[in-house]
CSV table of C-alpha atoms in Angstrom, one decimal:
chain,number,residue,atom,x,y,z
A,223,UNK,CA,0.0,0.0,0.0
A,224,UNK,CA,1.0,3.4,-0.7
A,225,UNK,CA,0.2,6.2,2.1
A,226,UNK,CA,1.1,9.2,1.5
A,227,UNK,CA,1.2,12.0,4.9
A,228,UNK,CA,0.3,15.3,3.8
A,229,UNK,CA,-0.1,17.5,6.9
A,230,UNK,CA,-1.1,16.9,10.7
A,231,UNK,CA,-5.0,17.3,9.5
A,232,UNK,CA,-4.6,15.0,5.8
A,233,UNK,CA,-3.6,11.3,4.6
A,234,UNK,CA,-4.4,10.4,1.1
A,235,UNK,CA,-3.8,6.7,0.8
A,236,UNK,CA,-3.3,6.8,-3.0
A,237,UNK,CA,-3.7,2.9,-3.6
A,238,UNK,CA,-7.1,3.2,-2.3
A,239,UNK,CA,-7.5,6.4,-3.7
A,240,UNK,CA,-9.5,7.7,0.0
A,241,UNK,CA,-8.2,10.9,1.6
A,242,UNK,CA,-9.2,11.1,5.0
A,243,UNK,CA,-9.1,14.8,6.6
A,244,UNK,CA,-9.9,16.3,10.4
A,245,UNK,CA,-9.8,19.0,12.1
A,246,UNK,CA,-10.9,20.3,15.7
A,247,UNK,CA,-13.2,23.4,15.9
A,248,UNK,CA,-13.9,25.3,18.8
A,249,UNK,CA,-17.3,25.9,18.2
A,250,UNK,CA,-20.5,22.9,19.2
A,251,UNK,CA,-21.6,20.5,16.3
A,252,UNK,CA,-24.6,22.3,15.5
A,253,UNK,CA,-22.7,25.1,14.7
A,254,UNK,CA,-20.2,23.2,12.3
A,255,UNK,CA,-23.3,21.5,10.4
A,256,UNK,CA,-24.7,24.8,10.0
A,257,UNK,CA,-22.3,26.1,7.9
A,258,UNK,CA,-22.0,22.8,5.6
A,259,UNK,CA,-25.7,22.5,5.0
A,260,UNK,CA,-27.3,26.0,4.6
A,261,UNK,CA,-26.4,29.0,2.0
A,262,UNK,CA,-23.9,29.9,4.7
A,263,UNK,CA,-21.7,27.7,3.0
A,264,UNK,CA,-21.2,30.5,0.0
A,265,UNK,CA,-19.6,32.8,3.0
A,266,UNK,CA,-16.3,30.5,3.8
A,267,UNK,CA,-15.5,28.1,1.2
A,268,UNK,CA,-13.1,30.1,-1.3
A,269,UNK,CA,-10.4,32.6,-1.2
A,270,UNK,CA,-9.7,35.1,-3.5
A,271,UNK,CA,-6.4,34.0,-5.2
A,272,UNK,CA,-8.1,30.9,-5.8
A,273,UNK,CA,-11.9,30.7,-6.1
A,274,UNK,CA,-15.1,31.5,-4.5
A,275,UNK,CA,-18.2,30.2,-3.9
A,276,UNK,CA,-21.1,32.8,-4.8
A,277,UNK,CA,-24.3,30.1,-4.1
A,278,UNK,CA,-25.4,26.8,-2.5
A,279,UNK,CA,-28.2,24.9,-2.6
A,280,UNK,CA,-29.1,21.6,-0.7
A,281,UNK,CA,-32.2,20.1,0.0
A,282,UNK,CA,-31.6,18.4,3.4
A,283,UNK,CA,-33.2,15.1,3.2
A,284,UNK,CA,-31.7,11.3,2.1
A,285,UNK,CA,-31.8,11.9,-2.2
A,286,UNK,CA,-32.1,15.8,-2.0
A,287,UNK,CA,-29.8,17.4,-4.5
A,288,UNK,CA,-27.3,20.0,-3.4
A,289,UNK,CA,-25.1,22.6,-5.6
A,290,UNK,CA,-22.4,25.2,-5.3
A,291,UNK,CA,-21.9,27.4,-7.8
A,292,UNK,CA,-18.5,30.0,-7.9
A,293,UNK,CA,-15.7,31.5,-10.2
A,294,UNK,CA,-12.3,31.0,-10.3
A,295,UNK,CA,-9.8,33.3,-9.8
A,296,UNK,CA,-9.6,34.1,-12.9
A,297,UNK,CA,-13.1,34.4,-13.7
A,298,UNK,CA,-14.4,31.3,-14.9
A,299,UNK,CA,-17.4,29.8,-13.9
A,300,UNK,CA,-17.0,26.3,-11.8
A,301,UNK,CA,-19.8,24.1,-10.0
A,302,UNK,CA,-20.0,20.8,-7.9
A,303,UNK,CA,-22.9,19.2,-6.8
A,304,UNK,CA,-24.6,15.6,-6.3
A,305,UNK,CA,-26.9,13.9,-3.5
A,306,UNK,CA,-27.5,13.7,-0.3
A,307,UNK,CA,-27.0,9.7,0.6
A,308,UNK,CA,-26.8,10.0,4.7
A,309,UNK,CA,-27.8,12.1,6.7
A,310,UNK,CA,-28.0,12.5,10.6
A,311,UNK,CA,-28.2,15.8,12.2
A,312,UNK,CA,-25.8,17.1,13.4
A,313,UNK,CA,-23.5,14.5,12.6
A,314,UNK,CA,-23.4,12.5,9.8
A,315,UNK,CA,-23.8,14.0,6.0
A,316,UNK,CA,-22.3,12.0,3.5
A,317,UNK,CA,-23.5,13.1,-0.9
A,318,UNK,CA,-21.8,12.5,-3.9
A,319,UNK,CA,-19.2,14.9,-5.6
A,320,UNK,CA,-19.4,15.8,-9.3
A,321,UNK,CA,-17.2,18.9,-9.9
A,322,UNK,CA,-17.6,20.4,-13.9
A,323,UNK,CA,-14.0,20.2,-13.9
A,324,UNK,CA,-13.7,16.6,-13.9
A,325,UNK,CA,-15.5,13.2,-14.9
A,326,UNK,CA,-15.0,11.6,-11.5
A,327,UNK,CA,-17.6,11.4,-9.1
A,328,UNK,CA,-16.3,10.3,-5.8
A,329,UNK,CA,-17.8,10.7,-2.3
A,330,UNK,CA,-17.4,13.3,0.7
A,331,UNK,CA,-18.7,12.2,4.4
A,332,UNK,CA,-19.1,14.9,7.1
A,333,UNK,CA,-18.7,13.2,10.1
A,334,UNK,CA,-19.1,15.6,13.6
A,335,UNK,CA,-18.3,14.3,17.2
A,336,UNK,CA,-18.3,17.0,20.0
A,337,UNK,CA,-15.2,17.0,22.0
A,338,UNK,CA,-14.8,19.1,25.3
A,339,UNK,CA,-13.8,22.2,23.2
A,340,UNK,CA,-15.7,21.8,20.7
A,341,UNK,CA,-16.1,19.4,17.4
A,342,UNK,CA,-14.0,17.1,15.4
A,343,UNK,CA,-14.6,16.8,12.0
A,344,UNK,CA,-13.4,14.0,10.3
A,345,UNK,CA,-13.9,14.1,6.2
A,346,UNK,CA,-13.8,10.9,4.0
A,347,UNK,CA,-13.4,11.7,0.7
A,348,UNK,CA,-13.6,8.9,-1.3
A,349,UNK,CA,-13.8,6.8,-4.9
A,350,UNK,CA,-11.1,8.4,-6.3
A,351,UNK,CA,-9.6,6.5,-9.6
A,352,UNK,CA,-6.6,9.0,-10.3
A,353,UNK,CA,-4.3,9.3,-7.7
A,354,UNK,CA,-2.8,12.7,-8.9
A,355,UNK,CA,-6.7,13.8,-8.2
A,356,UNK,CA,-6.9,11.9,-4.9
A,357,UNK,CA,-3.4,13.9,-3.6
A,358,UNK,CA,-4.9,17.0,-4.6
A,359,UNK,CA,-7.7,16.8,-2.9
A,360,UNK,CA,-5.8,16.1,0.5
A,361,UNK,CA,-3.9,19.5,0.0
A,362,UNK,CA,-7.6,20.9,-0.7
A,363,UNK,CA,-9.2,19.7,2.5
A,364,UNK,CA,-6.0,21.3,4.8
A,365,UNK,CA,-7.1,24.4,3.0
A,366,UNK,CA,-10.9,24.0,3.4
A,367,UNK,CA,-10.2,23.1,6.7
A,368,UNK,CA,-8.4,26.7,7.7
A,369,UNK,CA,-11.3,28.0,5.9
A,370,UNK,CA,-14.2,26.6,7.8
A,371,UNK,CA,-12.2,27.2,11.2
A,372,UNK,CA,-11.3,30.9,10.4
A,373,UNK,CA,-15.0,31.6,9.4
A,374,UNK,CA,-16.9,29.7,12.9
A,375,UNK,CA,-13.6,30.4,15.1
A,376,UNK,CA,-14.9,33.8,15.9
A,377,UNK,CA,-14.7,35.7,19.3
A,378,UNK,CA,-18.1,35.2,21.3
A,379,UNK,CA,-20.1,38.4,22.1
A,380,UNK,CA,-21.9,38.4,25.3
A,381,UNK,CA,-25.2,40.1,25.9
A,382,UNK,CA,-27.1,41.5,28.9
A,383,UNK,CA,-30.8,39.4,28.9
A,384,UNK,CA,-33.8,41.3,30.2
A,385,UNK,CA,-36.5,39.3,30.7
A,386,UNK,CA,-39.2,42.0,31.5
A,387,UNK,CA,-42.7,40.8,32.9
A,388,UNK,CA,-46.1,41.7,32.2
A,389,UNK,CA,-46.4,44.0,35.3
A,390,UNK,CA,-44.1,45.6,37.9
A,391,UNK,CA,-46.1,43.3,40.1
A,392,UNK,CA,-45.4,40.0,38.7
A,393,UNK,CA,-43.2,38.4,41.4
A,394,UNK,CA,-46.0,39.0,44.3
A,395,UNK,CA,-49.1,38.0,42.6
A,396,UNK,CA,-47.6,36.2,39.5
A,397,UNK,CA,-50.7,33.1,38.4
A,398,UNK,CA,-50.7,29.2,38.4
A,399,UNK,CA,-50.0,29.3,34.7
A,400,UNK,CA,-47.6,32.3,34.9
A,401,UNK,CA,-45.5,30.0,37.5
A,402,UNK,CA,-45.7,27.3,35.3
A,403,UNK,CA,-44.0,29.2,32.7
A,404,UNK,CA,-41.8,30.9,34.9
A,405,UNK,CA,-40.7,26.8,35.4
A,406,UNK,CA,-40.5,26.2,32.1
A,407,UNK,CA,-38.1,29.7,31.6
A,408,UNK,CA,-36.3,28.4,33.9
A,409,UNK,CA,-35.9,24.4,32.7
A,410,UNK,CA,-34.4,26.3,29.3
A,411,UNK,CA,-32.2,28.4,30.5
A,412,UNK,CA,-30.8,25.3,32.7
A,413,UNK,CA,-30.4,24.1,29.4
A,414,UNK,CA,-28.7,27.0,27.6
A,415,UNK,CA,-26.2,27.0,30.7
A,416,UNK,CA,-25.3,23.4,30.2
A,417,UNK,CA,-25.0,24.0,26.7
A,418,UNK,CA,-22.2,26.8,27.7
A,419,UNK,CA,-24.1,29.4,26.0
A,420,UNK,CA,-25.9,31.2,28.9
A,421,UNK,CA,-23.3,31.9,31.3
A,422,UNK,CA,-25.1,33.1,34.4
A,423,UNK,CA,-29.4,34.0,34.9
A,424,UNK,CA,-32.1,34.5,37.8
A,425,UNK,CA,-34.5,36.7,39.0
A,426,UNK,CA,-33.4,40.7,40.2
A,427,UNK,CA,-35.9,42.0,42.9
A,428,UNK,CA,-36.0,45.9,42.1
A,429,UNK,CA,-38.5,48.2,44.0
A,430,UNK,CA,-39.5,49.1,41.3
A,431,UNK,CA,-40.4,46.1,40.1
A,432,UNK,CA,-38.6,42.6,39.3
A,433,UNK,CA,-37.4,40.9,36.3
A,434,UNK,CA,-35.4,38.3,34.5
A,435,UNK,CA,-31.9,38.4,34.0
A,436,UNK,CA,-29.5,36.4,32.3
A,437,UNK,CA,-26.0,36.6,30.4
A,438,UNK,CA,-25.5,35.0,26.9
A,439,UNK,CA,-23.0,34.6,24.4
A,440,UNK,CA,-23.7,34.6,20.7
A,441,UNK,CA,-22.0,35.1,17.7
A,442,UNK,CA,-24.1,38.2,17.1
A,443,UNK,CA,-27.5,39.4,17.5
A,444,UNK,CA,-29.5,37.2,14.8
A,445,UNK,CA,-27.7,34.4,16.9
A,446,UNK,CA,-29.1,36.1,20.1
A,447,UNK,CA,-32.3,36.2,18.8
A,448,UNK,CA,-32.7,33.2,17.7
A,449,UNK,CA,-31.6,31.6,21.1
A,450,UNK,CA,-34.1,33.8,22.9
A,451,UNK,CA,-37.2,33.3,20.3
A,452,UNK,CA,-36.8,29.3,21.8
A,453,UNK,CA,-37.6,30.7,25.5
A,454,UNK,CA,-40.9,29.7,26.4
A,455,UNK,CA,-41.6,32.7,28.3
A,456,UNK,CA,-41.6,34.9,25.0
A,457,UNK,CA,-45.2,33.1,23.5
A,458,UNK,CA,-46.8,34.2,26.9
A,459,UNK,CA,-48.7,37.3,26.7
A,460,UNK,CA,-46.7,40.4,28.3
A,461,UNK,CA,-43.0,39.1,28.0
A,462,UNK,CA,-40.3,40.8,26.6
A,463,UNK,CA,-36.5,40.6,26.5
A,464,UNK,CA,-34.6,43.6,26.1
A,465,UNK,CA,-30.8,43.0,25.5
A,466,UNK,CA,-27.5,45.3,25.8
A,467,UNK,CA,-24.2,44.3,24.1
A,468,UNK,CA,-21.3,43.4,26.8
A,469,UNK,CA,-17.8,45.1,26.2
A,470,UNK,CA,-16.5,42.3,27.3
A,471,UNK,CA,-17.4,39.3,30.3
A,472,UNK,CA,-14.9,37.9,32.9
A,473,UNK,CA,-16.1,35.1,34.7
């Protein structure tokens, strides 16, 4: 058998004509899968000197198509695309690879394990005929690799959470089913802090009248919102959060 080592992340054994690929990402798998299966994917993979993706297309589901679409650094048009043949969010996505630049089709598998820090991804390229092709793609995936981690390995923001109640009075005379969904507020949040993305919450008692509060990293404010929208609290009647951007958050 012929192996060949390309760097710490990339082997491309060349008899079998499989590269194998991983990296570690400091960001949960959710996050990772994220960016390989929505039109997110247009905003990492490519650099300038080289090529860039301007679209992509998949339609999440076992036999759904999927297609990128980009231009080459020197202007040319390029696509790949194929089919979705596995699929188990968010860890397992494995679809064919037809590029327009060559007759292969071969086989790429997304597999995502969380890790303490974060996620491993571990690519399986495979079915390659040519090794030439099957070395060049090990080189690729270190590159798509820095890629990916550059775009998700961003600093967290933290935000200030307000939950604000229906009434200044809420904590005194709050009802059966506002306690129940004070408990089901809570059970969430319990969840968001076990998740390591709500970092501290509980209730304030101000004179002038008490509310929620909580602190939350995001990676900006659509991911804020979209964390918040989940809170159960927010389809009762009378809730609101209001949020302030932290400086910064030692803890």
């Amino acid at each position: 058998m012929t192996t060949k080592r390309k760097l710490a992340t990339a082997i491309a054994d060349l008899d079998k004509g499989v590269v194998l690929a991983r990296v570690d990402i400091a960001v949960p798998p959710e996050r990772v899968f994220r960016a390989l299966t929505t039109d997110e994917f247009a905003q990492w993979w490519g650099a300038p000197e080289l090529y860039r993706t301007t679209k992509h297309s998949i339609d999440l589901r076992v036999g759904g198509a999927w297609k990128s679409e980009g231009i080459g650094a020197d202007g040319s048009p390029f696509h790949v695309g194929g089919e979705v043949l596995e699929l188990d969010p968010p860890r397992l996505l494995v679809q064919t690879w037809r590029p327009s630049w060559d007759s292969e089709t071969t086989t790429v598998a997304y597999a995502l394990d969380a890790t303490p820090t974060g996620t491993r991804v571990t690519v399986r390229h495979s079915g390659f005929v040519d090794p030439t092709v099957c070395d060049g793609h090990a080189e690729g995936w270190e590159r798509v690799f820095g890629w990916l981690g550059a775009h998700l390995e961003v600093p967290a923001r933290y935000f200030l959470c307000r939950l604000m109640p229906p009434r200044a009075t809420f904590m005194q005379d709050m009802t059966a089913d506002e306690r129940a969904i004070m408990g089901a507020h809570g059970r969430y949040w319990r969840a968001k802090l076990a998740d390591g993305v709500a970092i501290a919450f509980g209730p304030v008692v101000d004179p002038a009248g008490g509310y929620g509060l909580g602190i939350m990293k995001a990676d900006d404010e659509s991911a804020l919102a979209a964390h918040l929208a989940g809170d159960p609290a927010v389809a009762a009647p009378g809730f609101r959060y209001e949020t302030l951007p932290m400086a910064s958050a030692v803890y």
